[in-house]
Short mmCIF file of C-alpha atoms and ligand atoms in Angstrom, two decimals:
data_model
loop_
_atom_site.label_atom_id
_atom_site.label_comp_id
_atom_site.label_asym_id
_atom_site.label_seq_id
_atom_site.Cartn_x
_atom_site.Cartn_y
_atom_site.Cartn_z
CA MET A 1 104.83 148.06 99.40
CA ASN A 2 106.00 146.57 102.54
CA GLY A 3 109.65 145.33 103.19
CA LEU A 4 108.97 141.67 102.14
CA GLN A 5 106.88 142.61 99.18
CA SER A 6 109.41 145.03 97.80
CA LYS A 7 112.24 142.40 98.30
CA LEU A 8 110.40 139.82 96.42
CA HIS A 9 109.51 142.49 93.63
CA GLU A 10 113.20 143.48 93.48
CA GLN A 11 114.19 139.71 93.07
CA LEU A 12 111.50 139.00 90.38
CA VAL A 13 112.02 142.35 88.34
CA ALA A 14 115.41 141.18 87.66
CA PHE A 15 113.85 138.31 85.62
CA ASN A 16 110.66 140.09 84.33
CA GLN A 17 108.54 137.78 86.62
CA GLU A 18 107.07 140.31 88.90
CA HIS A 19 103.53 139.68 87.73
CA VAL A 20 103.34 136.82 90.12
CA LEU A 21 102.75 139.28 92.83
CA ALA A 22 99.65 140.72 91.09
CA PHE A 23 97.21 139.72 93.77
CA TRP A 24 99.54 140.08 96.80
CA ASP A 25 97.45 142.87 98.48
CA GLU A 26 94.41 140.29 98.56
CA LEU A 27 96.23 137.47 100.07
CA ALA A 28 95.84 136.16 103.55
CA ASP A 29 99.06 135.91 105.79
CA ASN A 30 99.49 132.16 105.17
CA GLU A 31 98.88 132.52 101.34
CA LYS A 32 101.69 135.30 101.38
CA GLU A 33 103.90 132.87 103.31
CA ASN A 34 103.26 130.16 100.76
CA LEU A 35 104.06 132.52 97.65
CA THR A 36 107.15 133.72 99.41
CA ILE A 37 108.48 130.18 100.09
CA GLN A 38 107.84 129.17 96.53
CA ILE A 39 109.60 132.16 94.91
CA GLN A 40 112.60 131.62 97.29
CA SER A 41 112.86 128.06 96.33
CA ILE A 42 113.20 129.00 92.47
CA ASP A 43 116.48 129.02 91.12
CA PHE A 44 116.15 132.19 88.70
CA ASN A 45 119.39 131.80 87.12
CA LEU A 46 118.79 128.34 85.88
CA PHE A 47 115.33 129.49 84.94
CA ALA A 48 116.61 132.33 82.90
CA LEU A 49 119.50 129.90 81.34
CA HIS A 50 117.00 127.18 80.17
CA GLN A 51 114.44 129.68 78.87
CA SER A 52 117.20 131.32 76.44
CA LYS A 53 118.86 128.13 75.62
CA GLN A 54 117.61 126.31 72.36
CA ILE A 55 117.02 122.98 73.89
CA ASP A 56 117.20 119.79 71.83
CA SER A 57 118.48 121.76 68.82
CA LYS A 58 121.98 119.99 68.15
CA SER A 59 122.01 118.25 64.79
CA LYS A 60 121.87 114.56 65.46
CA GLN A 61 123.83 111.87 63.50
CA ILE A 62 121.80 108.69 64.56
CA GLU A 63 123.20 105.42 64.04
CA PRO A 64 122.29 101.92 65.06
CA CYS A 65 124.15 100.76 68.43
CA GLU A 66 125.45 97.42 69.71
CA VAL A 67 123.09 95.47 71.84
CA LEU A 68 124.81 93.00 74.09
CA ALA A 69 123.29 89.58 75.13
CA LEU A 70 122.62 89.11 78.79
CA ASP A 71 123.84 85.71 80.29
CA ALA A 72 125.41 84.29 83.40
CA THR A 73 128.97 84.95 82.37
CA TYR A 74 129.56 87.67 84.98
CA LYS A 75 127.04 86.33 87.61
CA LYS A 76 129.80 85.47 90.00
CA GLN A 77 131.03 89.10 90.11
CA GLY A 78 127.51 90.41 90.44
CA VAL A 79 126.92 87.96 93.42
CA ALA A 80 130.10 89.04 94.97
CA SER A 81 129.13 92.88 94.66
CA ILE A 82 125.67 92.26 96.15
CA GLU A 83 127.24 90.23 98.96
CA ASN A 84 129.78 93.03 99.57
CA GLY A 85 126.78 95.54 100.19
CA GLU A 86 127.73 97.57 97.06
CA ILE A 87 124.36 97.53 95.64
CA GLY A 88 121.49 99.99 96.26
CA ILE A 89 118.12 100.14 94.68
CA LEU A 90 117.01 103.44 93.28
CA THR A 91 113.24 103.72 92.65
CA VAL A 92 111.74 106.98 90.86
CA ALA A 93 108.44 107.48 92.22
CA GLY A 94 107.72 111.00 92.05
CA GLY A 95 105.57 111.06 88.75
CA GLN A 96 101.96 112.41 88.68
CA GLY A 97 100.62 109.04 87.23
CA THR A 98 98.05 111.28 85.19
CA ARG A 99 97.30 108.49 82.50
CA LEU A 100 96.41 105.84 85.44
CA GLY A 101 94.32 108.36 87.20
CA TRP A 102 95.01 106.69 90.66
CA SER A 103 94.44 108.93 93.47
CA GLY A 104 97.41 108.23 95.59
CA PRO A 105 101.24 107.91 94.79
CA LYS A 106 101.48 105.47 91.81
CA GLY A 107 103.61 103.10 94.17
CA THR A 108 100.49 102.50 96.27
CA PHE A 109 98.63 101.12 93.14
CA PRO A 110 97.49 97.42 93.77
CA ALA A 111 99.44 95.63 90.93
CA THR A 112 99.27 91.90 91.17
CA PRO A 113 96.54 89.73 89.70
CA VAL A 114 95.49 87.75 92.91
CA THR A 115 96.59 89.45 96.02
CA GLY A 116 96.69 93.14 94.70
CA LYS A 117 100.23 93.82 96.24
CA SER A 118 101.09 97.39 95.65
CA LEU A 119 103.87 98.46 93.31
CA PHE A 120 106.04 99.53 96.35
CA GLN A 121 105.65 96.07 98.09
CA LEU A 122 106.81 94.21 95.06
CA ILE A 123 110.17 96.18 95.03
CA ALA A 124 110.25 95.93 98.98
CA GLU A 125 109.72 92.15 98.66
CA GLN A 126 112.46 91.79 96.08
CA ILE A 127 114.74 93.57 98.26
CA LEU A 128 113.97 91.54 101.41
CA CYS A 129 114.42 88.20 99.32
CA ALA A 130 117.72 89.20 98.02
CA SER A 131 118.89 90.55 101.37
CA LYS A 132 118.27 87.24 102.93
CA LYS A 133 119.70 85.11 100.01
CA TYR A 134 122.73 87.10 99.71
CA LYS A 135 123.09 87.77 103.65
CA THR A 136 123.60 91.47 103.15
CA THR A 137 121.87 94.70 103.38
CA ILE A 138 120.40 96.32 100.28
CA PRO A 139 119.30 100.06 100.91
CA TRP A 140 116.34 101.41 99.00
CA TYR A 141 116.54 105.10 97.68
CA ILE A 142 113.03 106.36 96.80
CA MET A 143 112.45 109.63 94.92
CA THR A 144 109.04 111.34 95.67
CA SER A 145 107.60 114.45 94.49
CA ILE A 146 106.49 117.45 96.79
CA GLU A 147 103.00 116.35 95.97
CA ASN A 148 103.30 112.65 96.85
CA ASP A 149 106.08 112.78 99.64
CA SER A 150 103.95 112.58 102.81
CA ALA A 151 101.51 110.11 101.22
CA THR A 152 104.42 107.96 100.36
CA ARG A 153 106.11 108.02 103.83
CA SER A 154 102.78 107.27 105.41
CA PHE A 155 102.05 104.41 103.09
CA LEU A 156 105.40 102.83 103.79
CA ILE A 157 105.15 103.40 107.54
CA ASP A 158 101.36 102.06 107.77
CA ASN A 159 102.68 98.81 106.12
CA ASN A 160 105.70 98.44 108.46
CA CYS A 161 108.03 98.96 105.37
CA PHE A 162 106.81 95.63 104.08
CA GLY A 163 109.47 94.08 106.54
CA LEU A 164 112.49 96.31 105.61
CA LYS A 165 114.35 98.31 108.13
CA ARG A 166 113.20 101.99 107.98
CA THR A 167 116.87 102.94 108.30
CA ASP A 168 117.52 101.17 105.20
CA ILE A 169 115.27 103.31 103.21
CA PHE A 170 116.20 106.68 102.14
CA ILE A 171 113.31 109.03 100.88
CA PHE A 172 114.02 112.26 99.17
CA THR A 173 111.93 114.57 97.19
CA GLN A 174 112.75 115.80 93.70
CA GLY A 175 112.64 119.41 92.63
CA GLU A 176 110.07 121.68 90.94
CA ILE A 177 110.35 123.85 88.28
CA PRO A 178 107.97 126.70 86.90
CA ALA A 179 106.06 126.38 83.79
CA VAL A 180 106.23 129.38 81.53
CA ASP A 181 103.95 130.88 78.77
CA THR A 182 105.25 131.19 75.21
CA ASP A 183 106.59 134.40 76.26
CA GLY A 184 108.84 133.01 79.12
CA ASN A 185 106.40 134.30 81.76
CA MET A 186 105.70 132.13 84.80
CA LEU A 187 101.85 131.43 85.27
CA LEU A 188 99.76 131.66 88.59
CA GLU A 189 97.79 128.44 89.19
CA THR A 190 96.06 130.37 92.05
CA LYS A 191 96.55 133.88 93.33
CA SER A 192 99.01 132.52 95.84
CA ASN A 193 100.59 129.67 93.95
CA ILE A 194 102.97 129.63 90.95
CA ALA A 195 102.46 126.81 88.43
CA MET A 196 105.14 124.49 89.02
CA ASN A 197 105.68 120.85 87.88
CA PRO A 198 108.26 118.06 89.03
CA ASP A 199 111.53 118.30 87.24
CA GLY A 200 111.32 114.87 85.56
CA HIS A 201 112.86 111.43 86.56
CA GLY A 202 116.21 112.94 85.48
CA GLY A 203 115.69 115.25 88.52
CA VAL A 204 116.83 112.22 90.49
CA ILE A 205 120.56 112.67 90.14
CA SER A 206 120.51 116.32 91.49
CA ALA A 207 117.88 115.40 94.13
CA LEU A 208 120.22 112.77 95.26
CA ARG A 209 122.98 115.11 95.74
CA GLN A 210 121.07 117.75 97.36
CA SER A 211 119.46 115.50 99.81
CA GLY A 212 122.73 113.91 100.86
CA GLY A 213 121.66 110.53 99.22
CA LEU A 214 124.84 110.28 97.27
CA ASP A 215 127.05 110.91 100.51
CA GLU A 216 124.95 108.41 102.46
CA MET A 217 125.83 105.71 99.76
CA SER A 218 129.50 106.53 100.04
CA THR A 219 129.47 106.24 103.82
CA ARG A 220 127.43 102.87 103.43
CA GLY A 221 130.03 101.62 100.84
CA VAL A 222 127.16 101.44 97.98
CA LYS A 223 128.97 101.61 94.73
CA TYR A 224 126.43 100.75 92.28
CA LEU A 225 122.75 101.80 92.03
CA SER A 226 120.17 99.38 90.21
CA TYR A 227 117.60 101.94 88.83
CA VAL A 228 113.99 100.70 88.49
CA GLN A 229 110.81 102.76 87.77
CA VAL A 230 108.02 102.32 90.20
CA ASP A 231 105.54 101.04 87.74
CA ASN A 232 106.74 98.02 86.11
CA PRO A 233 105.88 94.79 88.31
CA LEU A 234 108.09 92.51 86.31
CA ALA A 235 111.29 94.51 86.77
CA ASN A 236 114.16 92.42 88.28
CA ALA A 237 115.70 94.93 90.54
CA ILE A 238 118.52 92.84 91.71
CA ASP A 239 120.06 90.88 88.94
CA PRO A 240 123.29 89.51 89.58
CA ASN A 241 123.99 88.83 85.77
CA PHE A 242 123.35 92.45 84.82
CA ILE A 243 125.33 93.75 87.92
CA GLY A 244 128.12 91.44 86.90
CA LEU A 245 128.33 92.67 83.39
CA HIS A 246 128.49 96.19 84.55
CA LEU A 247 131.39 95.19 86.71
CA SER A 248 133.21 93.23 84.19
CA GLU A 249 136.28 94.37 82.69
CA LYS A 250 134.91 93.51 79.35
CA SER A 251 132.26 96.54 79.67
CA SER A 252 134.01 98.55 82.24
CA THR A 253 131.29 101.17 82.02
CA GLU A 254 129.76 103.69 84.07
CA ALA A 255 126.10 103.32 83.06
CA SER A 256 124.47 99.98 81.93
CA SER A 257 120.93 99.71 80.49
CA LYS A 258 118.74 96.95 79.69
CA CYS A 259 116.30 96.90 76.59
CA VAL A 260 113.66 94.75 74.94
CA LEU A 261 113.10 94.23 71.25
CA LYS A 262 110.56 96.52 70.02
CA ILE A 263 107.44 94.71 68.88
CA ASP A 264 106.74 96.86 65.87
CA PRO A 265 108.27 100.16 64.45
CA ASP A 266 105.58 102.11 65.65
CA GLU A 267 105.85 101.03 69.43
CA ARG A 268 106.00 104.32 71.55
CA VAL A 269 109.04 103.52 73.46
CA GLY A 270 112.55 105.40 73.28
CA VAL A 271 115.12 103.63 71.16
CA PHE A 272 118.91 102.88 71.90
CA CYS A 273 120.95 104.55 69.19
CA LYS A 274 124.38 105.97 68.78
CA VAL A 275 123.94 109.70 68.53
CA ASN A 276 126.97 111.81 67.30
CA GLY A 277 129.12 108.71 68.44
CA ASN A 278 127.39 108.33 71.81
CA LEU A 279 124.98 105.81 73.28
CA GLU A 280 121.56 107.61 73.88
CA VAL A 281 117.81 107.07 74.02
CA VAL A 282 116.09 108.62 71.19
CA GLU A 283 112.40 109.19 71.89
CA TYR A 284 110.05 107.44 69.50
CA SER A 285 108.87 110.82 68.37
CA ASP A 286 112.27 111.99 67.54
CA LEU A 287 113.31 108.85 65.54
CA PRO A 288 113.11 109.47 61.69
CA GLU A 289 110.34 107.17 60.11
CA ASP A 290 112.94 105.66 57.83
CA LYS A 291 115.08 104.61 60.40
CA ALA A 292 112.24 103.38 62.80
CA ASN A 293 111.31 101.24 59.71
CA GLU A 294 114.81 100.14 58.51
CA CYS A 295 115.29 96.35 58.56
CA ASP A 296 118.44 94.23 58.06
CA GLY A 297 118.79 91.39 55.58
CA GLU A 298 116.81 89.07 57.90
CA GLY A 299 113.77 91.35 58.19
CA LYS A 300 114.73 92.49 61.69
CA LEU A 301 114.41 96.13 62.91
CA VAL A 302 117.75 97.86 62.83
CA TYR A 303 116.78 100.35 65.44
CA ALA A 304 115.20 97.60 67.80
CA GLY A 305 116.38 98.15 71.31
CA GLY A 306 113.36 99.71 73.03
CA SER A 307 114.31 101.50 76.39
CA ILE A 308 112.60 99.80 79.46
CA ALA A 309 114.31 102.33 82.01
CA MET A 310 116.43 99.77 83.80
CA HIS A 311 119.74 100.69 84.54
CA ILE A 312 122.94 100.10 86.60
CA PHE A 313 124.98 103.31 87.65
CA THR A 314 128.18 103.60 89.25
CA VAL A 315 127.79 106.03 92.16
CA GLU A 316 130.94 107.85 91.46
CA PHE A 317 129.73 108.60 88.11
CA LEU A 318 126.51 110.16 89.33
CA GLN A 319 128.66 112.22 91.67
CA ARG A 320 130.52 113.52 88.81
CA ILE A 321 127.65 114.51 86.55
CA ALA A 322 124.80 115.28 89.27
CA ASP A 323 123.90 118.72 87.75
CA ASP A 324 124.76 118.27 84.06
CA LEU A 325 121.46 116.94 82.56
CA PRO A 326 119.80 119.04 80.13
CA TRP A 327 116.43 120.35 80.06
CA HIS A 328 113.65 119.23 77.70
CA LYS A 329 110.58 121.42 77.00
CA ALA A 330 107.21 120.30 76.17
CA ASN A 331 104.21 122.28 74.99
CA LYS A 332 101.51 121.57 77.38
CA LYS A 333 97.90 122.71 78.85
CA VAL A 334 98.95 124.32 82.28
CA PRO A 335 96.01 125.46 84.32
CA CYS A 336 96.28 128.90 85.30
CA ILE A 337 94.37 132.11 86.18
CA ASN A 338 94.00 135.46 84.26
CA LEU A 339 96.35 138.05 85.89
CA GLN A 340 93.65 140.83 85.15
CA THR A 341 90.57 138.99 86.55
CA GLY A 342 91.86 136.25 88.74
CA GLU A 343 89.58 133.83 86.89
CA GLN A 344 90.62 130.34 85.62
CA CYS A 345 91.66 130.56 81.96
CA LYS A 346 89.75 128.35 79.57
CA LEU A 347 92.42 126.28 77.76
CA GLU A 348 91.55 124.94 74.41
CA SER A 349 95.22 124.35 73.38
CA PRO A 350 98.70 124.07 75.01
CA ASN A 351 99.44 127.34 76.71
CA ALA A 352 102.84 126.75 78.27
CA TYR A 353 105.93 125.04 78.20
CA LYS A 354 106.83 122.46 81.07
CA PHE A 355 110.42 121.66 81.72
CA GLU A 356 111.85 118.22 82.54
CA LYS A 357 114.99 116.19 82.81
CA PHE A 358 115.19 112.72 81.58
CA VAL A 359 117.35 110.13 83.46
CA PHE A 360 118.56 108.45 80.17
CA ASP A 361 120.39 111.77 79.42
CA VAL A 362 123.03 110.30 81.91
CA LEU A 363 123.90 107.66 79.31
CA PRO A 364 126.10 109.87 76.75
CA LEU A 365 127.89 111.35 79.82
CA ALA A 366 129.08 107.80 81.05
CA SER A 367 132.16 106.39 79.82
CA ASN A 368 131.54 103.39 77.62
CA SER A 369 127.80 103.26 78.21
CA ILE A 370 126.38 99.74 77.24
CA VAL A 371 123.07 98.31 76.53
CA VAL A 372 121.84 94.59 76.94
CA GLU A 373 118.91 92.62 75.71
CA THR A 374 116.46 91.22 78.19
CA LYS A 375 113.17 89.29 77.43
CA ARG A 376 109.83 91.46 77.36
CA ASN A 377 107.89 88.42 78.89
CA GLU A 378 110.42 88.21 81.93
CA GLU A 379 110.82 91.80 82.64
CA PHE A 380 108.46 94.41 81.25
CA ALA A 381 104.77 94.73 82.07
CA PRO A 382 104.42 98.44 83.04
CA ILE A 383 101.23 99.94 84.27
CA LYS A 384 100.70 103.45 82.83
CA ASN A 385 97.19 103.62 81.48
CA THR A 386 93.89 102.93 82.86
CA THR A 387 92.73 100.61 80.01
CA GLY A 388 94.17 99.24 76.81
CA GLN A 389 98.11 98.91 76.37
CA ASP A 390 100.27 99.00 79.53
CA SER A 391 97.34 98.83 81.72
CA PRO A 392 96.62 96.89 84.89
CA GLU A 393 94.94 94.29 82.73
CA THR A 394 97.85 93.74 80.34
CA SER A 395 100.18 93.80 83.27
CA HIS A 396 98.19 91.10 85.13
CA ASN A 397 98.14 88.75 82.06
CA MET A 398 101.88 89.10 81.68
CA GLN A 399 102.52 88.62 85.41
CA ARG A 400 100.41 85.51 85.24
CA GLU A 401 102.08 84.34 82.16
CA ARG A 402 105.68 84.75 83.71
CA ALA A 403 104.44 82.92 86.77
CA THR A 404 102.87 80.01 84.49
CA SER A 405 106.24 79.65 82.79
CA TRP A 406 108.43 79.60 85.78
CA LEU A 407 106.31 76.97 87.45
CA ARG A 408 106.08 74.89 84.12
CA SER A 409 110.02 75.12 84.04
CA ARG A 410 110.12 73.63 87.43
CA GLY A 411 107.83 70.68 86.32
CA VAL A 412 104.47 71.79 87.54
CA ASP A 413 101.63 70.59 85.30
CA ILE A 414 99.37 73.51 84.71
CA SER A 415 95.95 73.42 82.96
CA GLY A 416 95.10 76.69 80.95
CA GLY A 417 92.90 79.32 82.61
CA ALA A 418 94.66 78.86 86.15
CA ILE A 419 95.49 82.22 87.73
CA ILE A 420 99.11 82.16 89.39
CA GLU A 421 100.84 84.80 91.25
CA ILE A 422 104.38 84.36 92.46
CA SER A 423 105.55 86.42 95.45
CA PRO A 424 108.87 88.23 95.03
CA LEU A 425 109.63 86.65 98.37
CA ALA A 426 109.79 83.34 96.61
CA GLY A 427 112.47 84.26 94.24
CA ALA A 428 113.71 86.68 91.37
CA CYS A 429 113.84 84.05 88.61
CA ALA A 430 112.55 80.50 87.75
CA GLU A 431 115.79 78.94 89.16
CA ASP A 432 115.05 80.33 92.61
CA LEU A 433 111.93 78.37 92.82
CA ASN A 434 113.94 75.16 93.13
CA GLU A 435 113.85 75.93 97.07
CA ALA A 436 110.07 76.63 97.13
CA GLU A 437 107.50 74.00 98.00
CA LEU A 438 105.75 73.70 94.63
CA PRO A 439 102.34 71.90 93.73
CA LYS A 440 102.66 68.89 91.27
CA ALA A 441 99.71 70.22 89.31
CA ILE A 442 97.44 73.16 89.01
CA GLY A 443 93.87 72.66 87.56
CA SER A 444 92.36 75.14 85.09
CA ASP A 445 89.98 76.99 87.73
CA GLU A 446 92.56 77.04 90.42
CA ILE A 447 93.93 80.38 91.80
CA VAL A 448 97.26 79.85 93.37
CA VAL A 449 99.76 82.21 95.21
CA ILE A 450 103.30 80.86 95.61
P1 UTP B 501 106.14 108.32 83.51
O1 UTP B 501 106.83 109.22 82.60
O2 UTP B 501 105.58 107.05 83.12
O3 UTP B 501 105.23 109.25 84.18
O4 UTP B 501 107.18 108.00 84.82
P2 UTP B 501 104.25 108.86 85.36
O5 UTP B 501 104.19 110.24 86.20
O6 UTP B 501 104.26 107.74 85.94
O7 UTP B 501 102.68 108.84 84.58
P3 UTP B 501 102.08 109.93 83.53
O8 UTP B 501 103.04 110.23 82.43
O9 UTP B 501 101.66 111.15 84.53
O10 UTP B 501 100.83 109.32 83.21
C1 UTP B 501 108.05 106.93 84.73
C2 UTP B 501 108.73 106.84 86.24
O11 UTP B 501 109.23 108.13 86.40
C3 UTP B 501 108.85 108.39 87.59
C4 UTP B 501 107.55 107.79 87.85
O12 UTP B 501 107.14 107.86 89.13
C5 UTP B 501 107.51 106.54 87.17
O13 UTP B 501 108.31 105.59 87.92
N1 UTP B 501 108.91 110.10 87.62
C6 UTP B 501 108.39 110.63 86.49
C7 UTP B 501 109.39 110.68 88.49
O14 UTP B 501 109.85 110.18 89.52
N2 UTP B 501 109.42 112.16 88.57
C8 UTP B 501 108.75 112.77 87.52
O15 UTP B 501 108.83 114.07 87.46
C9 UTP B 501 108.32 112.04 86.43
#
């Protein structure tokens, strides 16, 4: 063994992971370098800790939680905070987008029904529109993964950041974590590559701290973050009513969340509940069937608040809890090679555990976490799958329906079948369209972009 090899070996032996050097002698110099960088990036203490810890094992007392109404009561406070430059937008865009099967970062996916604007452009234009309306700067914090970081940066630069200043966009990369087999051993994806996966959307908090994002916010005076996933074209990223409620004395919360009412008990969304007295999102697979089906006297679901991954977080709170989120583990098929033969393993069933953090795990850590209801047809049309539910097709339909209802509310006469797209540059809600030039009527075969 040469010096480097024996140093790595020593480091790995302490955690029974020296098998990842099985093919060291066969590797080219650049492959050795790659493997060395990977090994040095792994926090083995954390790794040992989360392997030994029984995750998700606490006994849970699940109860319904209060869901607040969202109206304009605190709009003034929300507007003042936006105008004062206290709001930043946080977008998690590091996911692998496996279900959608799009070759680039999911944010580059053409998402709108007529012009095919990308998911990134939709958020950028909301920021542009609000910055103009409130005469302020709204910085955009985007989390990428190691895999999609450079493609994301190139896409934004190639598109001139859709009109935003590059200096108001802070791009940072989430961490990765090794997958392990059922005995806790790391796996080799290739002879020179350990099988790693992104650390989940919950990795965003520690990545923000490590990248200097939280410090950058303090320097700018950004006090609150509006959190949106990259894949929901209807998400209202800058909602003064929601921001105002978060700031109001009534709520005095560190984390606020939006929900939509579940369509049926079996809908596969996480549900807001009180768990051991704290507000949490319980995954659909963890909500006991009797609770999922429980109805009140009027026949309405008792556990009805479905999570749509929209939150306001107080920056000081994130600074306090940056590294406190728990790990979740999931039994998955993780491509790997056989350590004896070096050949690809054939996987018929899950062979390994992947570890991830979930952003909604910040909720029980916040003081007085609240959840408010928003309307599904106004704010939730995610693009997750190639076809069927939550696909581009269902999202297009919902985008068209919302556009039609906004225009109708402004007195436009619209015949059925018209295809309408409203640019985020025109406004963030129906009332904003009062300032836009609108047609009097739209015929059934017309395709209209506002
Ligand atoms: P999803 O859980 O829907 O995952 O992410 P995904 O990667 O988009 O799609 P699948 O499951 O592989 O098909 C919800 C949001 O969280 C981000 C995604 O980019 C998306 O905005 N995310 C997810 C991350 O930023 N990092 C992760 O590790 C996981």
